[in-house]
Amino acid sequence: HELDRHRDLVREVLGEAQRKARGAVGLRRVLRSLEAGEIQTLLLGEGFQAPGVECRHCGHVDIKVNPSCAICSHPVSEVEDISDAILGAALRGGIEVVYVQGDPELESAGHIAALLRFRADQRKAVAS
C-alpha cells in the first residue's frame, strides 16, 4: 500500500510540475518553495544528497556557496549534505515528508520533489 502511495505521489508531483501547477521538481525549485511556505508534501529519494550552505541565524538553506546569507547577511556554514537542513525546515514547517525508495522517475528529477499547497508566483493579488 505504501509503495503504491509513493508511486502515485511521484506521478502526481511530476505531472503537476510539468503543467506548472502544484508541483516542484529539483533542488533549486524545492528550496524556493520551501522558503515560500508552499510545500504540502516533500518527497526525498533514497539517493538525495547535495552540498550547500545553511544560515544558523535565520535557517536559510541554499546551494550557492556565499560567505553570507542572502536573507539576513549573517555568516553561513558550508555543509556537505543539506538534506538534514531541508528535513529540519520541513519538520518545523509542519510539512509531510515522504521517503521514496527506488523510484526511477524521482531519481531522474534529482531525488527531490514536492507537492505544493499553492504556488506563490501564480497567486492573484486581492483588491483592497
PDB file of C-alpha atoms in Angstrom:
ATOM      1  CA  HIS A   1       0.000   0.000   0.000  1.00  0.00           C
ATOM      2  CA  GLU A   2       2.806   2.468   0.917  1.00  0.00           C
ATOM      3  CA  LEU A   3       4.714   1.690  -2.293  1.00  0.00           C
ATOM      4  CA  ASP A   4       1.589   2.414  -4.352  1.00  0.00           C
ATOM      5  CA  ARG A   5       1.027   5.670  -2.455  1.00  0.00           C
ATOM      6  CA  HIS A   6       4.624   6.756  -3.025  1.00  0.00           C
ATOM      7  CA  ARG A   7       4.469   5.889  -6.726  1.00  0.00           C
ATOM      8  CA  ASP A   8       1.168   7.804  -7.062  1.00  0.00           C
ATOM      9  CA  LEU A   9       2.626  10.822  -5.234  1.00  0.00           C
ATOM     10  CA  VAL A  10       5.676  10.896  -7.509  1.00  0.00           C
ATOM     11  CA  ARG A  11       3.453  10.705 -10.590  1.00  0.00           C
ATOM     12  CA  GLU A  12       1.175  13.438  -9.251  1.00  0.00           C
ATOM     13  CA  VAL A  13       4.044  15.789  -8.395  1.00  0.00           C
ATOM     14  CA  LEU A  14       5.772  15.276 -11.747  1.00  0.00           C
ATOM     15  CA  GLY A  15       2.514  15.855 -13.615  1.00  0.00           C
ATOM     16  CA  GLU A  16       1.755  18.983 -11.598  1.00  0.00           C
ATOM     17  CA  ALA A  17       5.277  20.316 -12.202  1.00  0.00           C
ATOM     18  CA  GLN A  18       5.005  19.637 -15.921  1.00  0.00           C
ATOM     19  CA  ARG A  19       1.793  21.713 -16.034  1.00  0.00           C
ATOM     20  CA  LYS A  20       3.477  24.428 -13.932  1.00  0.00           C
ATOM     21  CA  ALA A  21       0.833  23.835 -11.291  1.00  0.00           C
ATOM     22  CA  ARG A  22       1.232  22.388  -7.766  1.00  0.00           C
ATOM     23  CA  GLY A  23       4.483  20.508  -8.289  1.00  0.00           C
ATOM     24  CA  ALA A  24       8.123  21.422  -7.672  1.00  0.00           C
ATOM     25  CA  VAL A  25      10.912  19.255  -9.046  1.00  0.00           C
ATOM     26  CA  GLY A  26      14.632  19.513  -8.452  1.00  0.00           C
ATOM     27  CA  LEU A  27      16.636  21.010  -5.620  1.00  0.00           C
ATOM     28  CA  ARG A  28      16.588  24.668  -6.653  1.00  0.00           C
ATOM     29  CA  ARG A  29      12.801  24.762  -7.163  1.00  0.00           C
ATOM     30  CA  VAL A  30      12.094  22.778  -3.972  1.00  0.00           C
ATOM     31  CA  LEU A  31      14.280  25.126  -1.904  1.00  0.00           C
ATOM     32  CA  ARG A  32      12.420  28.147  -3.302  1.00  0.00           C
ATOM     33  CA  SER A  33       9.083  26.520  -2.483  1.00  0.00           C
ATOM     34  CA  LEU A  34      10.237  25.518   0.992  1.00  0.00           C
ATOM     35  CA  GLU A  35      11.250  29.076   1.793  1.00  0.00           C
ATOM     36  CA  ALA A  36       7.965  30.464   0.402  1.00  0.00           C
ATOM     37  CA  GLY A  37       5.914  28.104   2.574  1.00  0.00           C
ATOM     38  CA  GLU A  38       4.317  26.491  -0.471  1.00  0.00           C
ATOM     39  CA  ILE A  39       5.071  22.836   0.280  1.00  0.00           C
ATOM     40  CA  GLN A  40       2.441  20.376   1.457  1.00  0.00           C
ATOM     41  CA  THR A  41       4.416  17.149   0.952  1.00  0.00           C
ATOM     42  CA  LEU A  42       8.187  16.815   0.473  1.00  0.00           C
ATOM     43  CA  LEU A  43       9.421  13.771  -1.443  1.00  0.00           C
ATOM     44  CA  LEU A  44      13.002  12.696  -0.787  1.00  0.00           C
ATOM     45  CA  GLY A  45      14.594   9.883  -2.747  1.00  0.00           C
ATOM     46  CA  GLU A  46      16.983   7.470  -1.110  1.00  0.00           C
ATOM     47  CA  GLY A  47      19.911   8.837  -3.111  1.00  0.00           C
ATOM     48  CA  PHE A  48      19.362  12.506  -2.316  1.00  0.00           C
ATOM     49  CA  GLN A  49      22.492  14.364  -1.290  1.00  0.00           C
ATOM     50  CA  ALA A  50      23.709  17.843  -2.164  1.00  0.00           C
ATOM     51  CA  PRO A  51      26.320  20.262  -0.883  1.00  0.00           C
ATOM     52  CA  GLY A  52      25.265  23.750   0.099  1.00  0.00           C
ATOM     53  CA  VAL A  53      25.133  26.327   2.848  1.00  0.00           C
ATOM     54  CA  GLU A  54      22.935  26.847   5.872  1.00  0.00           C
ATOM     55  CA  CYS A  55      22.445  30.010   7.878  1.00  0.00           C
ATOM     56  CA  ARG A  56      22.402  29.222  11.589  1.00  0.00           C
ATOM     57  CA  HIS A  57      20.773  32.599  12.266  1.00  0.00           C
ATOM     58  CA  CYS A  58      17.647  32.512  10.066  1.00  0.00           C
ATOM     59  CA  GLY A  59      17.659  28.916   8.779  1.00  0.00           C
ATOM     60  CA  HIS A  60      18.044  29.833   5.100  1.00  0.00           C
ATOM     61  CA  VAL A  61      19.337  26.898   3.040  1.00  0.00           C
ATOM     62  CA  ASP A  62      20.966  27.463  -0.340  1.00  0.00           C
ATOM     63  CA  ILE A  63      23.028  25.674  -2.933  1.00  0.00           C
ATOM     64  CA  LYS A  64      25.010  28.801  -3.758  1.00  0.00           C
ATOM     65  CA  VAL A  65      28.176  28.983  -1.716  1.00  0.00           C
ATOM     66  CA  ASN A  66      28.390  32.538  -0.432  1.00  0.00           C
ATOM     67  CA  PRO A  67      30.136  33.726   2.736  1.00  0.00           C
ATOM     68  CA  SER A  68      26.981  35.444   3.989  1.00  0.00           C
ATOM     69  CA  CYS A  69      23.286  34.634   3.995  1.00  0.00           C
ATOM     70  CA  ALA A  70      21.236  36.001   1.095  1.00  0.00           C
ATOM     71  CA  ILE A  71      18.372  36.689   3.517  1.00  0.00           C
ATOM     72  CA  CYS A  72      19.883  38.109   6.727  1.00  0.00           C
ATOM     73  CA  SER A  73      23.563  38.713   5.785  1.00  0.00           C
ATOM     74  CA  HIS A  74      24.869  36.628   8.713  1.00  0.00           C
ATOM     75  CA  PRO A  75      27.709  34.172   8.053  1.00  0.00           C
ATOM     76  CA  VAL A  76      26.679  30.802   6.642  1.00  0.00           C
ATOM     77  CA  SER A  77      28.089  27.331   7.241  1.00  0.00           C
ATOM     78  CA  GLU A  78      29.064  25.143   4.323  1.00  0.00           C
ATOM     79  CA  VAL A  79      27.677  21.630   4.588  1.00  0.00           C
ATOM     80  CA  GLU A  80      28.496  18.561   2.526  1.00  0.00           C
ATOM     81  CA  ASP A  81      24.864  17.465   2.509  1.00  0.00           C
ATOM     82  CA  ILE A  82      21.951  19.863   3.019  1.00  0.00           C
ATOM     83  CA  SER A  83      19.378  17.092   3.382  1.00  0.00           C
ATOM     84  CA  ASP A  84      19.362  17.439   7.195  1.00  0.00           C
ATOM     85  CA  ALA A  85      18.772  21.186   6.903  1.00  0.00           C
ATOM     86  CA  ILE A  86      15.943  20.635   4.408  1.00  0.00           C
ATOM     87  CA  LEU A  87      14.409  17.956   6.612  1.00  0.00           C
ATOM     88  CA  GLY A  88      14.616  20.224   9.668  1.00  0.00           C
ATOM     89  CA  ALA A  89      12.958  23.105   7.825  1.00  0.00           C
ATOM     90  CA  ALA A  90      10.221  20.791   6.584  1.00  0.00           C
ATOM     91  CA  LEU A  91       9.500  19.416  10.046  1.00  0.00           C
ATOM     92  CA  ARG A  92       9.471  22.912  11.592  1.00  0.00           C
ATOM     93  CA  GLY A  93       7.002  23.951   8.896  1.00  0.00           C
ATOM     94  CA  GLY A  94       4.628  21.053   9.534  1.00  0.00           C
ATOM     95  CA  ILE A  95       5.316  19.577   6.106  1.00  0.00           C
ATOM     96  CA  GLU A  96       4.662  15.899   5.469  1.00  0.00           C
ATOM     97  CA  VAL A  97       7.923  14.190   4.478  1.00  0.00           C
ATOM     98  CA  VAL A  98       7.813  11.048   2.350  1.00  0.00           C
ATOM     99  CA  TYR A  99      10.936   8.968   1.833  1.00  0.00           C
ATOM    100  CA  VAL A 100      10.740   7.301  -1.584  1.00  0.00           C
ATOM    101  CA  GLN A 101      12.932   4.306  -2.333  1.00  0.00           C
ATOM    102  CA  GLY A 102      13.987   3.173  -5.785  1.00  0.00           C
ATOM    103  CA  ASP A 103      11.706   5.286  -7.948  1.00  0.00           C
ATOM    104  CA  PRO A 104      13.437   5.931 -11.292  1.00  0.00           C
ATOM    105  CA  GLU A 105      11.242   8.956 -12.095  1.00  0.00           C
ATOM    106  CA  LEU A 106      12.146  10.685  -8.829  1.00  0.00           C
ATOM    107  CA  GLU A 107      15.793   9.717  -9.318  1.00  0.00           C
ATOM    108  CA  SER A 108      15.831  11.384 -12.743  1.00  0.00           C
ATOM    109  CA  ALA A 109      14.316  14.502 -11.119  1.00  0.00           C
ATOM    110  CA  GLY A 110      17.278  14.811  -8.750  1.00  0.00           C
ATOM    111  CA  HIS A 111      15.863  12.657  -5.919  1.00  0.00           C
ATOM    112  CA  ILE A 112      13.781  15.555  -4.581  1.00  0.00           C
ATOM    113  CA  ALA A 113      10.349  16.971  -5.371  1.00  0.00           C
ATOM    114  CA  ALA A 114       7.364  18.478  -3.596  1.00  0.00           C
ATOM    115  CA  LEU A 115       3.608  18.634  -3.838  1.00  0.00           C
ATOM    116  CA  LEU A 116       2.618  22.237  -3.212  1.00  0.00           C
ATOM    117  CA  ARG A 117      -0.288  23.738  -1.310  1.00  0.00           C
ATOM    118  CA  PHE A 118      -0.147  26.661  -3.746  1.00  0.00           C
ATOM    119  CA  ARG A 119       2.300  28.462  -5.991  1.00  0.00           C
ATOM    120  CA  ALA A 120       3.143  31.957  -4.775  1.00  0.00           C
ATOM    121  CA  ASP A 121       4.108  33.062  -8.285  1.00  0.00           C
ATOM    122  CA  GLN A 122       0.590  32.265  -9.506  1.00  0.00           C
ATOM    123  CA  ARG A 123      -1.472  33.822  -6.721  1.00  0.00           C
ATOM    124  CA  LYS A 124      -3.588  36.742  -7.806  1.00  0.00           C
ATOM    125  CA  ALA A 125      -3.475  39.961  -5.853  1.00  0.00           C
ATOM    126  CA  VAL A 126      -6.568  40.551  -3.777  1.00  0.00           C
ATOM    127  CA  ALA A 127      -8.052  44.006  -4.275  1.00  0.00           C
ATOM    128  CA  SER A 128      -8.446  46.019  -1.093  1.00  0.00           C
TER     129      SER A 128
END
